[in-house]
PDB file of C-alpha atoms in Angstrom:
ATOM      1  CA  MET A   1       3.170  16.890 -18.817  1.00  0.00           C
ATOM      2  CA  GLU A   2       2.729  20.408 -19.135  1.00  0.00           C
ATOM      3  CA  THR A   3       4.162  22.526 -16.672  1.00  0.00           C
ATOM      4  CA  SER A   4       0.882  23.232 -14.351  1.00  0.00           C
ATOM      5  CA  LYS A   5       0.412  19.656 -14.617  1.00  0.00           C
ATOM      6  CA  ILE A   6       4.150  18.476 -13.804  1.00  0.00           C
ATOM      7  CA  GLN A   7       3.814  21.210 -10.722  1.00  0.00           C
ATOM      8  CA  LEU A   8       0.499  19.316  -9.312  1.00  0.00           C
ATOM      9  CA  TRP A   9       2.157  15.932 -10.124  1.00  0.00           C
ATOM     10  CA  ASN A  10       4.892  16.804  -7.896  1.00  0.00           C
ATOM     11  CA  ARG A  11       2.854  17.671  -4.899  1.00  0.00           C
ATOM     12  CA  THR A  12       0.081  14.659  -5.578  1.00  0.00           C
ATOM     13  CA  THR A  13       3.073  12.274  -5.459  1.00  0.00           C
ATOM     14  CA  GLY A  14       4.639  14.094  -2.167  1.00  0.00           C
ATOM     15  CA  ALA A  15       1.919  13.843  -0.413  1.00  0.00           C
ATOM     16  CA  ILE A  16       1.306  10.044  -1.352  1.00  0.00           C
ATOM     17  CA  TYR A  17       4.864   9.274  -0.282  1.00  0.00           C
ATOM     18  CA  LYS A  18       3.878  11.120   3.431  1.00  0.00           C
ATOM     19  CA  ASN A  19       1.114   9.043   3.714  1.00  0.00           C
ATOM     20  CA  VAL A  20       2.842   5.844   2.766  1.00  0.00           C
ATOM     21  CA  MET A  21       5.492   6.928   5.507  1.00  0.00           C
ATOM     22  CA  LEU A  22       2.947   7.115   8.006  1.00  0.00           C
ATOM     23  CA  PHE A  23       1.046   3.715   7.223  1.00  0.00           C
ATOM     24  CA  ALA A  24       4.545   1.851   6.305  1.00  0.00           C
ATOM     25  CA  ILE A  25       6.299   3.265   9.593  1.00  0.00           C
ATOM     26  CA  ALA A  26       2.921   2.175  11.735  1.00  0.00           C
ATOM     27  CA  GLY A  27       2.552  -0.826   9.836  1.00  0.00           C
ATOM     28  CA  MET A  28       5.943  -1.864  10.637  1.00  0.00           C
ATOM     29  CA  VAL A  29       5.422  -1.194  14.703  1.00  0.00           C
ATOM     30  CA  SER A  30       2.318  -3.405  14.259  1.00  0.00           C
ATOM     31  CA  ALA A  31       4.275  -6.225  12.630  1.00  0.00           C
ATOM     32  CA  LEU A  32       6.742  -6.384  15.133  1.00  0.00           C
ATOM     33  CA  PHE A  33       4.945  -5.787  18.260  1.00  0.00           C
ATOM     34  CA  SER A  34       2.170  -8.467  16.990  1.00  0.00           C
ATOM     35  CA  PHE A  35       4.717 -11.186  18.369  1.00  0.00           C
ATOM     36  CA  ILE A  36       4.099 -10.046  21.635  1.00  0.00           C
ATOM     37  CA  PRO A  37       0.793 -10.501  23.473  1.00  0.00           C
ATOM     38  CA  LEU A  38       0.896  -7.829  26.267  1.00  0.00           C
ATOM     39  CA  LEU A  39       1.456  -5.196  23.990  1.00  0.00           C
ATOM     40  CA  GLY A  40      -1.332  -5.655  21.648  1.00  0.00           C
ATOM     41  CA  TRP A  41      -2.507  -2.288  22.956  1.00  0.00           C
ATOM     42  CA  ILE A  42       0.882  -0.881  20.538  1.00  0.00           C
ATOM     43  CA  VAL A  43      -0.734  -3.001  17.515  1.00  0.00           C
ATOM     44  CA  ASN A  44      -4.067  -1.512  17.901  1.00  0.00           C
ATOM     45  CA  ILE A  45      -2.781   2.110  18.014  1.00  0.00           C
ATOM     46  CA  ALA A  46      -0.450   0.874  15.326  1.00  0.00           C
ATOM     47  CA  ASN A  47      -3.599  -0.159  13.505  1.00  0.00           C
ATOM     48  CA  VAL A  48      -5.382   2.797  13.714  1.00  0.00           C
ATOM     49  CA  CYS A  49      -2.527   4.837  12.683  1.00  0.00           C
ATOM     50  CA  VAL A  50      -2.239   2.461   9.314  1.00  0.00           C
ATOM     51  CA  ALA A  51      -5.924   2.827   8.545  1.00  0.00           C
ATOM     52  CA  SER A  52      -5.594   6.503   8.713  1.00  0.00           C
ATOM     53  CA  GLY A  53      -2.687   6.684   6.518  1.00  0.00           C
ATOM     54  CA  TYR A  54      -4.441   4.276   4.009  1.00  0.00           C
ATOM     55  CA  ILE A  55      -7.166   6.779   4.012  1.00  0.00           C
ATOM     56  CA  ALA A  56      -5.140   9.769   3.419  1.00  0.00           C
ATOM     57  CA  PHE A  57      -3.427   7.762   0.434  1.00  0.00           C
ATOM     58  CA  PHE A  58      -6.451   6.743  -0.816  1.00  0.00           C
ATOM     59  CA  ILE A  59      -7.733  10.289  -1.017  1.00  0.00           C
ATOM     60  CA  ARG A  60      -4.135  11.207  -2.588  1.00  0.00           C
ATOM     61  CA  LEU A  61      -4.252   8.174  -5.420  1.00  0.00           C
ATOM     62  CA  LYS A  62      -7.922   9.709  -6.348  1.00  0.00           C
ATOM     63  CA  ASP A  63      -5.695  13.017  -7.105  1.00  0.00           C
ATOM     64  CA  MET A  64      -3.359  11.164  -9.083  1.00  0.00           C
ATOM     65  CA  GLU A  65      -5.986   8.996 -10.647  1.00  0.00           C
ATOM     66  CA  SER A  66      -7.330  12.399 -12.205  1.00  0.00           C
ATOM     67  CA  LEU A  67      -3.318  13.537 -13.197  1.00  0.00           C
ATOM     68  CA  VAL A  68      -2.376  10.149 -15.571  1.00  0.00           C
ATOM     69  CA  GLU A  69      -2.662   9.274 -18.870  1.00  0.00           C
ATOM     70  CA  PRO A  70      -5.928   7.801 -20.007  1.00  0.00           C
ATOM     71  CA  ALA A  71      -4.306   4.857 -20.949  1.00  0.00           C
ATOM     72  CA  ASP A  72      -3.125   4.699 -17.241  1.00  0.00           C
ATOM     73  CA  VAL A  73      -6.351   5.434 -15.458  1.00  0.00           C
ATOM     74  CA  PRO A  74      -7.703   1.544 -15.309  1.00  0.00           C
ATOM     75  CA  PHE A  75      -4.366   0.718 -13.354  1.00  0.00           C
ATOM     76  CA  ALA A  76      -4.741   3.685 -11.183  1.00  0.00           C
ATOM     77  CA  LYS A  77      -8.663   2.578 -10.393  1.00  0.00           C
ATOM     78  CA  TYR A  78      -7.218  -0.710  -9.472  1.00  0.00           C
ATOM     79  CA  LEU A  79      -4.831   0.660  -7.108  1.00  0.00           C
ATOM     80  CA  CYS A  80      -7.445   2.645  -5.397  1.00  0.00           C
ATOM     81  CA  ASN A  81     -10.040  -0.255  -5.286  1.00  0.00           C
ATOM     82  CA  GLY A  82      -7.017  -2.338  -3.761  1.00  0.00           C
ATOM     83  CA  VAL A  83      -6.243   0.076  -0.963  1.00  0.00           C
ATOM     84  CA  LEU A  84     -10.322   0.599   0.168  1.00  0.00           C
ATOM     85  CA  LEU A  85     -10.113  -3.187   0.044  1.00  0.00           C
ATOM     86  CA  HIS A  86      -6.736  -3.196   2.316  1.00  0.00           C
ATOM     87  CA  ILE A  87      -8.675  -0.423   4.873  1.00  0.00           C
ATOM     88  CA  LEU A  88     -11.777  -3.189   4.618  1.00  0.00           C
ATOM     89  CA  SER A  89      -9.113  -6.073   6.103  1.00  0.00           C
ATOM     90  CA  ILE A  90      -7.918  -3.634   8.682  1.00  0.00           C
ATOM     91  CA  MET A  91     -11.591  -3.510  10.164  1.00  0.00           C
ATOM     92  CA  LEU A  92     -12.304  -7.047   9.424  1.00  0.00           C
ATOM     93  CA  ARG A  93      -9.434  -8.258  11.821  1.00  0.00           C
ATOM     94  CA  PHE A  94     -11.348  -6.866  14.991  1.00  0.00           C
ATOM     95  CA  VAL A  95     -14.870  -8.638  13.989  1.00  0.00           C
ATOM     96  CA  PRO A  96     -15.148 -11.533  16.691  1.00  0.00           C
ATOM     97  CA  ALA A  97     -14.539 -15.079  15.557  1.00  0.00           C
ATOM     98  CA  ILE A  98     -14.369 -14.827  11.801  1.00  0.00           C
ATOM     99  CA  GLY A  99     -11.754 -11.808  11.600  1.00  0.00           C
ATOM    100  CA  TRP A 100      -8.699 -13.755  11.838  1.00  0.00           C
ATOM    101  CA  ILE A 101      -9.535 -15.466   8.455  1.00  0.00           C
ATOM    102  CA  LEU A 102     -11.610 -12.688   6.791  1.00  0.00           C
ATOM    103  CA  GLY A 103      -9.119  -9.969   7.309  1.00  0.00           C
ATOM    104  CA  PRO A 104      -6.105 -12.098   5.428  1.00  0.00           C
ATOM    105  CA  LEU A 105      -8.608 -12.800   3.062  1.00  0.00           C
ATOM    106  CA  ALA A 106      -9.198  -9.406   2.082  1.00  0.00           C
ATOM    107  CA  VAL A 107      -5.508  -8.348   2.845  1.00  0.00           C
ATOM    108  CA  ILE A 108      -4.920 -11.172   0.218  1.00  0.00           C
ATOM    109  CA  VAL A 109      -7.460  -9.628  -2.613  1.00  0.00           C
ATOM    110  CA  SER A 110      -6.233  -6.336  -1.514  1.00  0.00           C
ATOM    111  CA  CYS A 111      -2.700  -7.085  -2.708  1.00  0.00           C
ATOM    112  CA  VAL A 112      -4.263  -9.142  -5.918  1.00  0.00           C
ATOM    113  CA  PHE A 113      -5.854  -5.590  -7.022  1.00  0.00           C
ATOM    114  CA  MET A 114      -2.638  -3.311  -6.302  1.00  0.00           C
ATOM    115  CA  LEU A 115      -0.057  -5.667  -7.640  1.00  0.00           C
ATOM    116  CA  MET A 116      -2.472  -5.360 -11.275  1.00  0.00           C
ATOM    117  CA  GLY A 117      -2.462  -1.915 -10.942  1.00  0.00           C
ATOM    118  CA  TYR A 118       1.508  -1.581  -9.928  1.00  0.00           C
ATOM    119  CA  ASN A 119       1.889  -4.148 -13.352  1.00  0.00           C
ATOM    120  CA  GLY A 120       0.092  -1.833 -15.601  1.00  0.00           C
ATOM    121  CA  LEU A 121       1.691   1.244 -14.248  1.00  0.00           C
ATOM    122  CA  LYS A 122       5.370  -0.383 -14.472  1.00  0.00           C
ATOM    123  CA  LYS A 123       4.478  -1.593 -17.948  1.00  0.00           C
ATOM    124  CA  SER A 124       2.947   2.091 -19.046  1.00  0.00           C
ATOM    125  CA  GLU A 125       4.840   4.269 -21.641  1.00  0.00           C
ATOM    126  CA  THR A 126       3.196   7.268 -20.643  1.00  0.00           C
ATOM    127  CA  PHE A 127       3.838   6.515 -16.503  1.00  0.00           C
ATOM    128  CA  VAL A 128       6.123   9.091 -15.006  1.00  0.00           C
ATOM    129  CA  GLY A 129       7.232   7.203 -12.033  1.00  0.00           C
ATOM    130  CA  LYS A 130       7.069   3.532 -13.604  1.00  0.00           C
ATOM    131  CA  GLU A 131      10.424   2.780 -11.757  1.00  0.00           C
ATOM    132  CA  GLY A 132       8.883   2.597  -8.606  1.00  0.00           C
ATOM    133  CA  MET A 133       6.429   0.761  -9.779  1.00  0.00           C
ATOM    134  CA  LYS A 134       8.480  -2.128 -10.560  1.00  0.00           C
ATOM    135  CA  MET A 135       9.537  -2.423  -6.178  1.00  0.00           C
ATOM    136  CA  LEU A 136       5.925  -1.516  -5.580  1.00  0.00           C
ATOM    137  CA  PHE A 137       4.795  -5.137  -7.740  1.00  0.00           C
ATOM    138  CA  ILE A 138       7.445  -6.996  -5.816  1.00  0.00           C
ATOM    139  CA  ALA A 139       6.123  -5.453  -2.413  1.00  0.00           C
ATOM    140  CA  MET A 140       2.917  -6.775  -3.350  1.00  0.00           C
ATOM    141  CA  ILE A 141       3.784 -10.202  -4.022  1.00  0.00           C
ATOM    142  CA  ILE A 142       5.401 -10.413  -0.350  1.00  0.00           C
ATOM    143  CA  GLY A 143       2.515  -8.977   0.851  1.00  0.00           C
ATOM    144  CA  ILE A 144       0.114 -11.835  -0.844  1.00  0.00           C
ATOM    145  CA  ALA A 145       3.002 -14.293   1.091  1.00  0.00           C
ATOM    146  CA  GLY A 146       2.082 -12.275   4.315  1.00  0.00           C
ATOM    147  CA  GLY A 147      -1.482 -12.913   4.075  1.00  0.00           C
ATOM    148  CA  VAL A 148      -1.325 -16.403   2.918  1.00  0.00           C
ATOM    149  CA  PHE A 149       1.167 -16.984   6.062  1.00  0.00           C
ATOM    150  CA  SER A 150      -1.202 -14.878   8.232  1.00  0.00           C
ATOM    151  CA  ILE A 151      -3.932 -18.038   8.321  1.00  0.00           C
ATOM    152  CA  ILE A 152      -1.582 -20.525   9.609  1.00  0.00           C
ATOM    153  CA  PRO A 153      -1.903 -20.391  13.243  1.00  0.00           C
ATOM    154  CA  VAL A 154       1.675 -19.492  15.687  1.00  0.00           C
ATOM    155  CA  ILE A 155       4.275 -20.084  13.082  1.00  0.00           C
ATOM    156  CA  GLY A 156       2.265 -18.354  10.354  1.00  0.00           C
ATOM    157  CA  THR A 157       2.350 -14.928  12.735  1.00  0.00           C
ATOM    158  CA  ILE A 158       5.780 -14.634  12.930  1.00  0.00           C
ATOM    159  CA  LEU A 159       6.312 -15.490   9.063  1.00  0.00           C
ATOM    160  CA  ALA A 160       3.460 -13.193   8.040  1.00  0.00           C
ATOM    161  CA  GLY A 161       5.211 -10.494  10.497  1.00  0.00           C
ATOM    162  CA  ILE A 162       8.397 -10.757   8.708  1.00  0.00           C
ATOM    163  CA  CYS A 163       6.746 -10.295   5.452  1.00  0.00           C
ATOM    164  CA  PHE A 164       4.557  -7.739   6.065  1.00  0.00           C
ATOM    165  CA  ILE A 165       7.811  -5.442   7.592  1.00  0.00           C
ATOM    166  CA  VAL A 166       9.595  -6.312   4.139  1.00  0.00           C
ATOM    167  CA  GLU A 167       6.627  -5.292   2.277  1.00  0.00           C
ATOM    168  CA  PHE A 168       6.410  -1.999   4.363  1.00  0.00           C
ATOM    169  CA  VAL A 169       9.890  -1.158   3.613  1.00  0.00           C
ATOM    170  CA  MET A 170       9.744  -1.826  -0.300  1.00  0.00           C
ATOM    171  CA  VAL A 171       6.363   0.192  -0.757  1.00  0.00           C
ATOM    172  CA  LEU A 172       8.343   2.907   1.219  1.00  0.00           C
ATOM    173  CA  LEU A 173      11.218   2.664  -1.210  1.00  0.00           C
ATOM    174  CA  GLY A 174       8.725   2.144  -3.953  1.00  0.00           C
ATOM    175  CA  TRP A 175       6.933   5.155  -3.325  1.00  0.00           C
ATOM    176  CA  LYS A 176       9.851   7.540  -2.741  1.00  0.00           C
ATOM    177  CA  LYS A 177      11.049   6.640  -6.418  1.00  0.00           C
ATOM    178  CA  VAL A 178       7.641   7.289  -7.539  1.00  0.00           C
ATOM    179  CA  ALA A 179       7.778  10.777  -5.585  1.00  0.00           C
ATOM    180  CA  GLU A 180      10.975  11.964  -7.210  1.00  0.00           C
ATOM    181  CA  THR A 181      10.696  15.630  -8.788  1.00  0.00           C
ATOM    182  CA  VAL A 182       9.800  15.492 -12.470  1.00  0.00           C
ATOM    183  CA  ALA A 183      11.347  18.136 -13.919  1.00  0.00           C
ATOM    184  CA  GLU A 184       9.657  21.214 -16.013  1.00  0.00           C
TER     185      GLU A 184
END
């Protein structure tokens, strides 16, 4: 990468990491408090923060997509599409009667899209942050498991919450690796 592109890469991945911090911390709060019905208002506020973080994350991913090598663009597009589907899954959870099933199904599909993107980038010869992609790949597998568990009544909520907390921690750590400054 040339010097100007490296500087832009470092700024973009740094911004992505900040967005990830927002939705990961809010996601962990949402998963933690989802076990307590009386604190549903905290879950709703956290979910708004998760959606906001994902929207900002999507915008920065589009910036990153313009910086990657041409061979990596299709995988960056998978990530962008997966994030859009995840935002949709958050909105679907608020739909009465069918949100309890459509939301988790959209989470599973979004994680599959992101899984394909992370898989391609972790195998890439040209992608700078491929070490972080390995952890993000595993996080998406855990996210898929969480989505499947969340469909199961009662016990599934607990298992899904645990999976989502682990997923958010791994996403945070994975993007931290990707955001490490690239030397000029």
